[in-house]
Structures are given as structure tokens and as C-alpha cells.
Coordinates of C-alpha atoms in Angstrom, one line a residue:
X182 CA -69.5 23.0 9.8
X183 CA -73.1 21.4 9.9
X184 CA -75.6 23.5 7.7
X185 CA -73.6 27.0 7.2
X186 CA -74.6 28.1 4.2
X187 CA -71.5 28.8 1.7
X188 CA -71.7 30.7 -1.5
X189 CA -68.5 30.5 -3.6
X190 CA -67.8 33.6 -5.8
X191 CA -65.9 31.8 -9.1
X192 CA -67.2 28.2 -8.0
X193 CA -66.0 26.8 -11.6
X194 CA -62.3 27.7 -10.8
X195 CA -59.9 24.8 -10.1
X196 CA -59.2 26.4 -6.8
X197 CA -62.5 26.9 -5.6
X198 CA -64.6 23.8 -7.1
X199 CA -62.7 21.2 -5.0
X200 CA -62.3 23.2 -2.2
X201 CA -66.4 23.7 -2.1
X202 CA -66.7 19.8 -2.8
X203 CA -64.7 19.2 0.7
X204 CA -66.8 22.3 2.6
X205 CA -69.5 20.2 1.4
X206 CA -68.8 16.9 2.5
X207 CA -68.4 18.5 5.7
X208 CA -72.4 19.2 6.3
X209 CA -72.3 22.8 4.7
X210 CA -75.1 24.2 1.7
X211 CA -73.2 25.3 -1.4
X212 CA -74.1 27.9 -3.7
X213 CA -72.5 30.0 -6.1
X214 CA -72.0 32.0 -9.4
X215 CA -69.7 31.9 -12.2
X216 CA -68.5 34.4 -14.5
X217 CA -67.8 31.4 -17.4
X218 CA -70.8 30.0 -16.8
X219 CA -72.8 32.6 -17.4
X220 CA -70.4 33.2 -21.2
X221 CA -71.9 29.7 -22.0
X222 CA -68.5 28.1 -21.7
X223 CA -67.4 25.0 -20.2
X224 CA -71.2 23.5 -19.3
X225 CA -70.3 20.2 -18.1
X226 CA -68.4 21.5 -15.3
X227 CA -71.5 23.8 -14.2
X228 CA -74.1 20.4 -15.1
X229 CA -71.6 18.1 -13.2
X230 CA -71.9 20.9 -9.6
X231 CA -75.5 21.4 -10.1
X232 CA -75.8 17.6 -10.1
X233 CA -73.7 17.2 -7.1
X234 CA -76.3 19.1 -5.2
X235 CA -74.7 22.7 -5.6
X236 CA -77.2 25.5 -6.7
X237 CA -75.7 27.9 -9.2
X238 CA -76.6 31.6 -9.7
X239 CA -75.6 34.1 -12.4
X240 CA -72.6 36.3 -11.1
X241 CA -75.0 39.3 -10.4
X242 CA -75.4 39.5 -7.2
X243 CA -78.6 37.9 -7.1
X244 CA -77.6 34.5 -5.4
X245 CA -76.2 36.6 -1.9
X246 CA -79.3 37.6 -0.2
X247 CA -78.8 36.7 3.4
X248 CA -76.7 37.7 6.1
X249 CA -76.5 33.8 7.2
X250 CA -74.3 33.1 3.8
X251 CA -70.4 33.3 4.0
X252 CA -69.6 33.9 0.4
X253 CA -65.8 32.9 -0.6
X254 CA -64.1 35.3 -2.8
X255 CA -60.8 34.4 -4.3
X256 CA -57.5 35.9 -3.0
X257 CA -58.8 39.4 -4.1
X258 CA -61.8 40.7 -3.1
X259 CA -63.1 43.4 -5.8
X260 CA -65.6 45.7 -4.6
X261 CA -66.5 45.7 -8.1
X262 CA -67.6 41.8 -8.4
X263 CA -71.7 42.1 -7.9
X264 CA -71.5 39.4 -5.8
X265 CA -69.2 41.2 -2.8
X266 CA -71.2 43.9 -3.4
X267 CA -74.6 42.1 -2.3
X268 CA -72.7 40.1 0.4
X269 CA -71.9 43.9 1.9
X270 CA -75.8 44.8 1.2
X271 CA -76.5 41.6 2.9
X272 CA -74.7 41.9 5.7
X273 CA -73.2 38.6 5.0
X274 CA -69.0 37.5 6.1
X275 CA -66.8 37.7 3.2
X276 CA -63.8 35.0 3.8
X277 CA -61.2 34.1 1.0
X278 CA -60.2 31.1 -0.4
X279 CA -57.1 30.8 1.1
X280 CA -58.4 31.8 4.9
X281 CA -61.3 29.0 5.1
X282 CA -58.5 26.7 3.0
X283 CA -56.3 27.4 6.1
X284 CA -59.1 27.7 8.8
X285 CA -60.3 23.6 7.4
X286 CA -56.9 22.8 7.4
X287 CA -56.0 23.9 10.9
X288 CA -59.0 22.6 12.2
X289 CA -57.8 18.6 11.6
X290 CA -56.2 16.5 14.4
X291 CA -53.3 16.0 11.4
X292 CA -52.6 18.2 8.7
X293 CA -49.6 17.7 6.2
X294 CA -48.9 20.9 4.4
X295 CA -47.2 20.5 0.9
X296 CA -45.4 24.1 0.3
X297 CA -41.9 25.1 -2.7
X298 CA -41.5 26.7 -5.7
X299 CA -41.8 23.7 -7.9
X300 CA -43.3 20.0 -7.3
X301 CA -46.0 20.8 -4.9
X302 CA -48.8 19.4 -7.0
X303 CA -46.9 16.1 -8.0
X304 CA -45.9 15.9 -4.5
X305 CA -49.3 16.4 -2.8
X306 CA -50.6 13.8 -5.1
X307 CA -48.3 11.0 -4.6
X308 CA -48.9 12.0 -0.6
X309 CA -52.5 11.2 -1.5
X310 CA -52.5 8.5 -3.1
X311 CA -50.2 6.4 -0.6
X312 CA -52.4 7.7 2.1
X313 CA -55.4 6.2 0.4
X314 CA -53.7 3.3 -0.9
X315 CA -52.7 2.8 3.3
X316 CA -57.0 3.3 4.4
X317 CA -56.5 6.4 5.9
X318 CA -59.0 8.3 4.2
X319 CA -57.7 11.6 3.9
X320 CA -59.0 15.0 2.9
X321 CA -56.8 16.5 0.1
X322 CA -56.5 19.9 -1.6
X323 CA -54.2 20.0 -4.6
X324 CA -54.0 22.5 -7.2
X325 CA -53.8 20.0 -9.9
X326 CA -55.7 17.0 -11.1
X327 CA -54.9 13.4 -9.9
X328 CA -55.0 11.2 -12.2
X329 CA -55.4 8.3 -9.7
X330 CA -59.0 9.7 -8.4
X331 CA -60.0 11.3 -11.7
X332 CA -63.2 8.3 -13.1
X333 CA -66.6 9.8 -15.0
X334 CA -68.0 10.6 -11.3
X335 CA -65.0 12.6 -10.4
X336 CA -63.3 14.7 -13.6
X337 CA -62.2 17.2 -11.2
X338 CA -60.4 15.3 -9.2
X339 CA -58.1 18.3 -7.8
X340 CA -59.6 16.6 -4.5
X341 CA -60.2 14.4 -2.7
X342 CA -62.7 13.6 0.0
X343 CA -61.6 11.6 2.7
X344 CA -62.3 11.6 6.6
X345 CA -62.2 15.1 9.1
X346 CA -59.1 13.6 10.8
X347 CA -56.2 14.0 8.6
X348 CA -56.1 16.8 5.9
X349 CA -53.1 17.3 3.4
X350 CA -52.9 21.0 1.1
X351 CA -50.6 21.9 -1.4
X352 CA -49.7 25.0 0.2
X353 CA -49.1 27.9 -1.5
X354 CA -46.5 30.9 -1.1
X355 CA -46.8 33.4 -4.0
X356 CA -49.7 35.2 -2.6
X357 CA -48.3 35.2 1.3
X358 CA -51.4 32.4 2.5
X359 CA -48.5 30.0 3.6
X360 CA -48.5 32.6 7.0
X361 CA -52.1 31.1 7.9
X362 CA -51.5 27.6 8.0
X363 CA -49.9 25.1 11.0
X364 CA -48.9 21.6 9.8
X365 CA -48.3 19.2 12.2
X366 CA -46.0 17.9 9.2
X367 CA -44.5 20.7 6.9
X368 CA -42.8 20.1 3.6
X369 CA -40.5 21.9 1.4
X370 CA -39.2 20.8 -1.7
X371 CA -37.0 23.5 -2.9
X372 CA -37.3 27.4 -2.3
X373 CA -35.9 29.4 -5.4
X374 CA -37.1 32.7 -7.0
X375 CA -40.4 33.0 -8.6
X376 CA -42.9 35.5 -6.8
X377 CA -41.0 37.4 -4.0
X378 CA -37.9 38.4 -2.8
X379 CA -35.7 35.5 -1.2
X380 CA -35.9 37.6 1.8
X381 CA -39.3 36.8 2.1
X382 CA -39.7 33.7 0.6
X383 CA -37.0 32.8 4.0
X384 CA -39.2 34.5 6.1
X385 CA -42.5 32.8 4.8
X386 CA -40.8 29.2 4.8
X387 CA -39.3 29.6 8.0
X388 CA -42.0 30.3 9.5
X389 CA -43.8 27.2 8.0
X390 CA -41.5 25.2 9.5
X391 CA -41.0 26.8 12.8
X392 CA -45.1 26.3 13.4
X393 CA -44.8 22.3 12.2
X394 CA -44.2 19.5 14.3
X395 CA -41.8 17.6 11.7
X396 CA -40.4 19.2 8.7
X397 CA -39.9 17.4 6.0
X398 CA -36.7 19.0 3.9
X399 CA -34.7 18.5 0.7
X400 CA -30.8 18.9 1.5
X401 CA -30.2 19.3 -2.4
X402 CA -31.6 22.7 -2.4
X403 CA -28.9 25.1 -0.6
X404 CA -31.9 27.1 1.1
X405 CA -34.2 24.3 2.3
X406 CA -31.0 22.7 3.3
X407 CA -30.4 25.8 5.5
X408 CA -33.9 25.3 7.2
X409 CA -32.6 22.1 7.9
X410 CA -30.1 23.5 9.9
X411 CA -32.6 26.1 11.8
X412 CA -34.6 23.4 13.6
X413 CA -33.9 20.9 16.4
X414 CA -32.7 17.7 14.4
X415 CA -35.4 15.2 16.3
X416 CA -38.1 17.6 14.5
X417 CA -36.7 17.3 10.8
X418 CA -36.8 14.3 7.7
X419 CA -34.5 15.4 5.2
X420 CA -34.2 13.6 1.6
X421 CA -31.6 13.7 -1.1
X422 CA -30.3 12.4 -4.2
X423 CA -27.5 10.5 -3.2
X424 CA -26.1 12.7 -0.2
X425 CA -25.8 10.0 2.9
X426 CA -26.2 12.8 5.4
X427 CA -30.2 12.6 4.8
X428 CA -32.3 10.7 6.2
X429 CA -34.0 9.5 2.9
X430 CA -31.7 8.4 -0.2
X431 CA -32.2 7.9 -3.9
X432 CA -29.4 6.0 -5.7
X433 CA -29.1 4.2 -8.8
X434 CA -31.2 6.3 -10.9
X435 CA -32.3 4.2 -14.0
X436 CA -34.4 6.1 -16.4
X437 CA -36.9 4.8 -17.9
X438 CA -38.9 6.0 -21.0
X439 CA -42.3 5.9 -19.0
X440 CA -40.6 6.4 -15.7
X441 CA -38.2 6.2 -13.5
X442 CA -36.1 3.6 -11.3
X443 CA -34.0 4.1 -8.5
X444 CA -32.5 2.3 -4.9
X445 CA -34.0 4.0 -1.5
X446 CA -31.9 3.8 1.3
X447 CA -33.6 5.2 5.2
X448 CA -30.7 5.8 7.6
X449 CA -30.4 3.0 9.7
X450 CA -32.5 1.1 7.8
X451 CA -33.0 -1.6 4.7
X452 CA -32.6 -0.5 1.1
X453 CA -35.8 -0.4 -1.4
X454 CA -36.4 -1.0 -4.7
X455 CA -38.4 1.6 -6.0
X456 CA -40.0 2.1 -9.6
X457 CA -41.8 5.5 -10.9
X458 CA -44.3 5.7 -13.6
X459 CA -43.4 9.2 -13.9
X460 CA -40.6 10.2 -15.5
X461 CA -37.6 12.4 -14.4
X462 CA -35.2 12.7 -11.6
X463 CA -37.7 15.5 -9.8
X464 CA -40.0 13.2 -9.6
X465 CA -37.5 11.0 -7.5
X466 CA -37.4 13.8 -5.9
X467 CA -40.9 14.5 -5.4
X468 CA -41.3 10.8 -4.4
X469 CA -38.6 11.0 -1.8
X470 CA -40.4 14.1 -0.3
X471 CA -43.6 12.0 -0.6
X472 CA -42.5 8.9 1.0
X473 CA -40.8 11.5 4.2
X474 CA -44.1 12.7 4.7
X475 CA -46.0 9.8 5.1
X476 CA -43.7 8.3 7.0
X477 CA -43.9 11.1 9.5
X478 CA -47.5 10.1 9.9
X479 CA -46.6 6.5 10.7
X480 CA -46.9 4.9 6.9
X481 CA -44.5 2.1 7.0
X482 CA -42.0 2.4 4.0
X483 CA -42.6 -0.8 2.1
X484 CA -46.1 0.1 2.0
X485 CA -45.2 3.5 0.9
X486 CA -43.5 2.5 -1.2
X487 CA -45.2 -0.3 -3.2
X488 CA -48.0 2.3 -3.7
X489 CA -46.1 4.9 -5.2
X490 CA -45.6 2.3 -8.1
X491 CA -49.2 2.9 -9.2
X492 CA -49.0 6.5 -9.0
X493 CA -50.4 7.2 -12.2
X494 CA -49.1 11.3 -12.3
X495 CA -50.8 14.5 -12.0
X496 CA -52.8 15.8 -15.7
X497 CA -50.6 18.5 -17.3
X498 CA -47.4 17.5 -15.8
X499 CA -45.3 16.1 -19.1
X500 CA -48.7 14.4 -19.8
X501 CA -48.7 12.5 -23.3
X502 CA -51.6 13.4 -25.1
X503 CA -51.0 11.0 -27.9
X504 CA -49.3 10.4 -31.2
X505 CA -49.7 11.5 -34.9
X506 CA -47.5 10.6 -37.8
X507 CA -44.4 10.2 -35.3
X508 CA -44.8 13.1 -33.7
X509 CA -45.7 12.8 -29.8
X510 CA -47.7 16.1 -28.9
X511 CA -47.2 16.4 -24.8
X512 CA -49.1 19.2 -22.6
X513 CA -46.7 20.4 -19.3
X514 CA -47.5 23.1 -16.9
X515 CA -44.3 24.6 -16.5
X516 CA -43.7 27.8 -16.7
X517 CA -41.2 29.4 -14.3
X518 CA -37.3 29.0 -15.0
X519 CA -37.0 25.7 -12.4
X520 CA -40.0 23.9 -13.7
X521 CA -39.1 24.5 -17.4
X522 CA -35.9 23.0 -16.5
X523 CA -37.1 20.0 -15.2
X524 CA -39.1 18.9 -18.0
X525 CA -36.5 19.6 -20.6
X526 CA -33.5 17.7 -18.6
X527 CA -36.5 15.1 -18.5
X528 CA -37.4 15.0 -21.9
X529 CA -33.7 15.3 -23.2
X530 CA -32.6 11.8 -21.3
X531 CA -34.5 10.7 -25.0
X532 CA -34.4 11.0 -28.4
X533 CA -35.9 13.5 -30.7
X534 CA -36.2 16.9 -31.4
X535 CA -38.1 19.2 -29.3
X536 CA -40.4 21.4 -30.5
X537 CA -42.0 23.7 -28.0
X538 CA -44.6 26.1 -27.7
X539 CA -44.2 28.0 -24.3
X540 CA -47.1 30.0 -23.4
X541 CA -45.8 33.1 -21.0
X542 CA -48.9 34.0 -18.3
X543 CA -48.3 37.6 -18.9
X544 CA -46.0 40.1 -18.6
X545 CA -44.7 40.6 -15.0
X546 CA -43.1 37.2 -15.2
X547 CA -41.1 38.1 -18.2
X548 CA -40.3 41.1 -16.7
X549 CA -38.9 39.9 -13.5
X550 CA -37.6 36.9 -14.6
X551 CA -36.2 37.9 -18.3
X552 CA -32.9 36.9 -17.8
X553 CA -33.6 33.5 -15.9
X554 CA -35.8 32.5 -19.5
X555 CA -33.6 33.8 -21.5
X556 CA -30.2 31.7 -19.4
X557 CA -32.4 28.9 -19.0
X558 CA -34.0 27.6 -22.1
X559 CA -30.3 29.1 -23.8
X560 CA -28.3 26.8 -21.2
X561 CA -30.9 24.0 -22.2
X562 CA -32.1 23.8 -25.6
X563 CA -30.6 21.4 -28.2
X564 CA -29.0 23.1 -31.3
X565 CA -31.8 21.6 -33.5
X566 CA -34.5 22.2 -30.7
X567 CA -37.1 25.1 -31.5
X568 CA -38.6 27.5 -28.8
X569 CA -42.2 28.9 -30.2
X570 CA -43.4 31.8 -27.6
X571 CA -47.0 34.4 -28.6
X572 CA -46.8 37.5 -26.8
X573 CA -48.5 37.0 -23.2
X574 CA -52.4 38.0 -23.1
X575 CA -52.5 41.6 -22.3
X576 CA -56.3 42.2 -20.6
X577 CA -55.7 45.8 -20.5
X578 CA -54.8 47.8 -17.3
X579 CA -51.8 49.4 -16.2
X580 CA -49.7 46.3 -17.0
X581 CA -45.8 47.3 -17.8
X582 CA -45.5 45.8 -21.0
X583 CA -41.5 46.9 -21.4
X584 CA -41.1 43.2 -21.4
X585 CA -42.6 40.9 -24.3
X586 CA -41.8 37.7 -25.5
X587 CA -39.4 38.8 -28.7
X588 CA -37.3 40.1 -25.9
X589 CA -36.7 36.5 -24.5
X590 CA -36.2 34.7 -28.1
X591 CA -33.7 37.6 -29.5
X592 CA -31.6 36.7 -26.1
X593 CA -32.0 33.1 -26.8
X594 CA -31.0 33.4 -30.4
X595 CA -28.1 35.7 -29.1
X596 CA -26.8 32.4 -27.3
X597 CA -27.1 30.5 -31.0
X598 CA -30.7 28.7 -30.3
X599 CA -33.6 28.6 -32.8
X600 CA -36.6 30.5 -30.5
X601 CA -39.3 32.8 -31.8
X602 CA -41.6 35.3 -30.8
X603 CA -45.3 35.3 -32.9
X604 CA -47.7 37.2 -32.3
X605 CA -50.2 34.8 -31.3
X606 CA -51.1 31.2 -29.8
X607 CA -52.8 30.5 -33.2
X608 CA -49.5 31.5 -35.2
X609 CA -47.5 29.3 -33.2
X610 CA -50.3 25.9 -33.7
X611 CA -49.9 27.1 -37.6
X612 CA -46.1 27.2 -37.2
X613 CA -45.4 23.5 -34.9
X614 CA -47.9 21.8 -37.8
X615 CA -45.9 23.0 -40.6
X616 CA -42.2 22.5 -38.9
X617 CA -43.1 18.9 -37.0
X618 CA -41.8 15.8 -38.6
X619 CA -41.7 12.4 -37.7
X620 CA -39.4 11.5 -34.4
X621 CA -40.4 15.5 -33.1
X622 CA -41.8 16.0 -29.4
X623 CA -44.3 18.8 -28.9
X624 CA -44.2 19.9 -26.0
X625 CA -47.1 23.2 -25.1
X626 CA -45.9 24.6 -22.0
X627 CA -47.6 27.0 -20.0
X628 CA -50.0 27.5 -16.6
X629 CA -53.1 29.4 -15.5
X630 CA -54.9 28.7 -18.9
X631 CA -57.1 25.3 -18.9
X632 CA -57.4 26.2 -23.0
X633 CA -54.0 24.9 -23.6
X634 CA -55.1 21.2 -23.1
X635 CA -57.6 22.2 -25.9
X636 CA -55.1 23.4 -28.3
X637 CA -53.0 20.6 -27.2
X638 CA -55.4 18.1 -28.4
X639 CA -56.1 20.3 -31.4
X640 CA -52.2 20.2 -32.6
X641 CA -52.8 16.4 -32.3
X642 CA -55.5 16.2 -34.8
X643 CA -54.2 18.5 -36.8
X644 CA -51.1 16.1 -37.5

């Protein structure tokens, strides 16, 4: 890529900053424009790229002057953003993030392409990490930051900036951008409902699979179990809690309150002791995916797995942000049915009540998925447990709104939990001070919205 000359439309986004960082490293100019930036919020993100050698513009239109610049637009590109509108003035290409994500990605000798509904972050990191830990200098993309790269030089560190030669991606399916990408090793970690059909999420995985050299599968899920069964068995790792058919085996799971232990058995080969610093048995999971990857890429086991020990977690993923009074306020990501699962089997293997504050990101979710909530936190809450959901953001449009949050709470209550719906995130902060007593968990759950670390840490003090 020596000297093109990028401009990235939305550079302060935690899809596009690291993704610019690695287009960087490669020899390429960065520009770009921000629409948060030029609100005055978040300036130490903007001072940080500036000083990393990236030159900012407002998001006018004014920084895409030249036909030589390829600008990068997210997923959508609106007409109506000045910026695409000068790059069409300009005569300048127009690529999205998720085609020069792919295009980078195809482009190394060894890719590793981390792709499911749930894990893919936690996954991709623990993939990182061994690799590093092994000196093989790779290139990541993750959607998340890892907590293992993350120092003062690097508080973004949703990347990581290795060598050309191997490049691993969370990989992602909601928006269809799985279609453009060719691992030489493909993982899945579970396929279940959460932006398309099942008809197409088949189609899309499949076809992941199909283009990789080695797939690397989890028999506990019944439809990444059936990819299993669609691909020549010399071409496929599979992993599972305690089913001896796959070729990677967690038994013995011990948990721990900071983590997790468990016994890893290879087929046809020695058993390992293996110990988590993150808790929950999806992140054995997640670590048994890990560990099938790596070892796909030559990573001997023991050394796998010895680095996985210091895997230190990905932020917002059952993260503790501290302790008031003897209340422990946590901040978690999840926020489709599966993922809110996991963290509440996780966080019931210990004492205390749960408080939760569970943040929907808007209303299509709740629409399509109204009855998985409602089954899910009914089937998993604890009879002194509370459920604290505001209404989702509304930021106007044609949005159906048929769906709101007291909708999800009255079937909860239905099923003889304690939930409520309030009308805001404020009301809720106001409601988890006032209810939260020594021994209580909060837990503010939700994605897509970098504020709710804020208010996190704002609950804290509060207490």
C-alpha cells in the first residue's frame, strides 16, 4: 500500500480508528473527519490520532479534495455525509470499511478469520495474544479492546500492529461482509439468531467455511456442528465441552471467582492443565476455539496454552469496574438473548443479588427478538434479582416503535420476576443507587454506546 492516500470518514469510531492504524503501518497517509470531534467530545481520542501522525478535518467535506484519496465510509455510504459528497466532486474511490477490511485481510500469506453470533471479540483476542506471546507478530482487527495491548501509548487497543504475513479479524456477519473474506483458517463459535434469517446465516457461514483451508468448529452448537459435517474431515478442528468425538476437549470445569479452570484433552494426544483469568464456561469455550486456531497455524499446545493464562480479557466483557460499600458495579457488552445468557449463568455460579441495568440499542432488536428477552432473562433471573431497562434511543426516522421496553418487563413480570421499564438511562442510575445494598452486583449491560462505561463509573462514585 506504499503512500496511497486514505481519508477515513468517522476516523474516531472503534471500527475505523484501528483499522486506519493498520492501513497506516502499511506505508499509506491518513486523513479524516469526525462528526464527534467536531461536537467537542471525546478530545483525547482526536489529540492521541493527530499525534500519531493522522491529519484531521472537520466533517464538511473540506478534507477530500483530490481524486488520488480513497476515502473509507462505513458500511453505509450516505450521499448526504459532506464528505462522500466531495469524494464524488473529487473524483475520488469511495471503499467501505468492511471491503478494504476484507481486501487487507485477503491480501496476507495467512489470514485467521474469527466469525459467530457471540464470543468473537474474546475469541479474537485470546488468538492475539497467544500469537504474540509465540513471536509471530500478527496484524489483528478486533472489534473490542484488548486488555493485554491496551498501555498509555495504545488506549485503543482494538488492534494490533504486527507484521504483513499473518492477519487475524473478528469477522463479522450481521451486515453480510463475512461474503468478502477467504481465511486460510475459518472459525465459528456458535451460529444462532440475532441479525438474519437462519437461512442465511447457513448460507453466509457455509460459505466461510467452504472458502477456508481449515475450519475451526464447535460441536456444542447443533448448527456449527452441522458445518462440521459439510466438509472433508482432514479440513476441520472441532472443540467441545466434554463431547470425546472433538478433537479439542474441556473437562473438569472448576470455577473460579476470577476465572476459570478446566482439563484439555487433544485427540490422540496428552491432557493439559489449563487455568482462565476470565470467568465463565464460554470463555472455556472461547479458549478451546482459540487454542484450535492457533494450532492450525502450527502453535504447539503447551505454548498455547501457558499463554492463555495471562490473557487478561477483553474491556466491557463482565469487566469489574470496582467496588463501593459492597456493592461490585460491573460493565458487560451483552445484549442479544445468547450473550445475556452467558454473563448471567456466569455471574450466578456466585453469590449476591443481581441488579441489572440492560440498555436495549433500539427498537428493531426488541422487536424481533421480544420473545427471546422476554424467555431469556424470565428463564434466568433469580426471584430476588432486578432487571432495570430505559426505553431504547429513538433518533427519529421511520423506526417501528410497536416494540418498547415495558413490553419486555410486563412479560418478564408475567413469569413472576422483578424487571422494569423507566423512561430513561438517568431514571434507572437514580433507581440501582437507591435499591443497591451491600453483597449486590451491578451489572450495566448493553453495546454500541461507549457512554455506558461512563455511567458505569458514575454508579460507582455515586455509591
Amino acid at each position: 500500500m506504499n503512500q496511497d492516500d486514505y481519508f477515513f470518514c468517522g476516523i474516531g469510531g472503534s471500527g475505523m480508528l484501528p483499522l486506519a492504524m493498520i492501513v497506516q503501518a502499511q506505508g499509506a497517509r491518513i486523513e479524516g473527519s469526525d462528526r464527534s470531534r467536531d461536537q467537542g467530545r471525546t478530545p483525547e481520542k482526536f489529540a492521541w490520532l493527530e499525534a500519531h501522525g493522522v491529519t484531521l478535518h472537520p466533517q464538511d467535506g473540506s478534507g477530500v479534495t483530490r481524486p488520488s484519496q480513497i476515502v473509507v465510509a462505513t458500511g453505509a455510504i450516505e450521499d448526504t455525509v459532506p464528505d462522500i459528497g466531495a469524494a464524488r466532486r473529487a473524483g475520488a474511490r469511495i471503499v467501505t470499511r468492511p471491503e478494504l477490511l476484507s481486501q487487507i485481510f485477503n491480501a496476507a500469506p495467512t489470514s485467521i478469520g474469527v466469525a459467530g453470533t457471540s464470543g468473537k471479540s474474546t475469541i479474537t483476542g485470546m488468538i492475539a495474544w497467544i500469537l504474540h506471546e509465540a513471536g509471530r507478530a500478527p496484524t489483528v482487527m478486533n472489534g473490542a479492546v484488548m486488555k493485554n495491548f491496551a498501555d498509555a501509548d495504545h488506549p485503543f487497543a482494538s488492534a494490533l500492529i504486527g507484521g504483513p504475513d499473518l492477519f487475524v479479524a473478528e469477522v463479522d456477519e450481521s451486515d453480510g461482509s463475512i461474503a468478502r473474506y477467504d481465511p486460510t483458517v475459518a472459525v465459528v463459535s456458535n451460529i444462532s439468531l440475532d441479525h438474519k434469517s437462519m437461512e442465511e446465516l447457513r448460507d453466509l457461514f457455509g460459505g466461510f467455511t467452504a472458502r477456508s483451508t481449515t475450519a475451526v468448529l464447535n460441536l456444542d452448537n447443533p448448527e456449527t456442528a452441522a458445518l462440521a459435517q459439510s466438509l472433508p474431515p482432514e479440513r476441520v478442528v472441532t472443540f467441545a465441552l466434554g463431547e470425546e468425538a472433538a478433537t479439542l476437549n474441556a473437562h473438569d470445569l472448576d470455577p473460579r471467582p476470577t476465572g476459570m479452570a478446566f482439563t484439555l484433552t487433544e485427540a490422540g494426544g496428552p491432557k493439559h492443565a489449563v487455568t482462565l483469568n476470565v470467568p465463565g464456561a464460554h470463555n472455556v469455550a472461547n479458549a478451546l476455539a482459540a487454542l484450535g486456531a492457533v494450532r492450525a497455524v502450527g502453535v504447539p499446545l503447551d505454548q498455547a496454552v501457558a499463554a492463555l493464562e495471562t490473557f487478561s480479557g477483553i474491556r466491557r466483557r463482565m469487566e469489574v469496574v470496582g467496588t463501593a460499600k459492597g456493592v461490585t458495579v460491573l460493565d458487560d457488552f451483552a445484549h442479544n438473548p445468547d450473550k445475556i445468557a452467558a454473563t448471567l449463568k456466569t455471574l450466578h455460579a456466585f453469590d449476591g443479588r443481581l441488579l441489572i441495568l440492560f440498555q436495549p440499542h433500539g427498537f428493531g432488536p426488541l422487536r424481533l427478538m421480544k420473545n427471546e428477552f422476554i424467555d431469556g432473562f424470565a428463564g434466568l433471573l433469580r426471584a430476588d434479582d432486578v432487571l432495570l431497562m430505559p426505553e431504547p434511543v429513538y433518533y427519529g426516522g421511520t423506526t417501528d416503535r410497536s416494540v418498547g421496553s415495558e413490553d419486555i418487563v410486563s412479560g418478564i413480570r408475567a413469569a413472576g420476576r422483578h424487571a422494569e421499564a423507566l423512561p430513561t438511562r438517568e431514571a434507572c442510575g437514580d433507581r440501582l443507587v437507591a435499591l443497591a445494598r451491600p453483597g449486590d452486583r451491578i451489572v450495566v449491560m448493553g453495546a454500541r454506546d461507549d457512554t455506558l462505561s461512563t455511567f458505569a463509573a458514575s454508579l460507582l462514585d455515586r455509591l
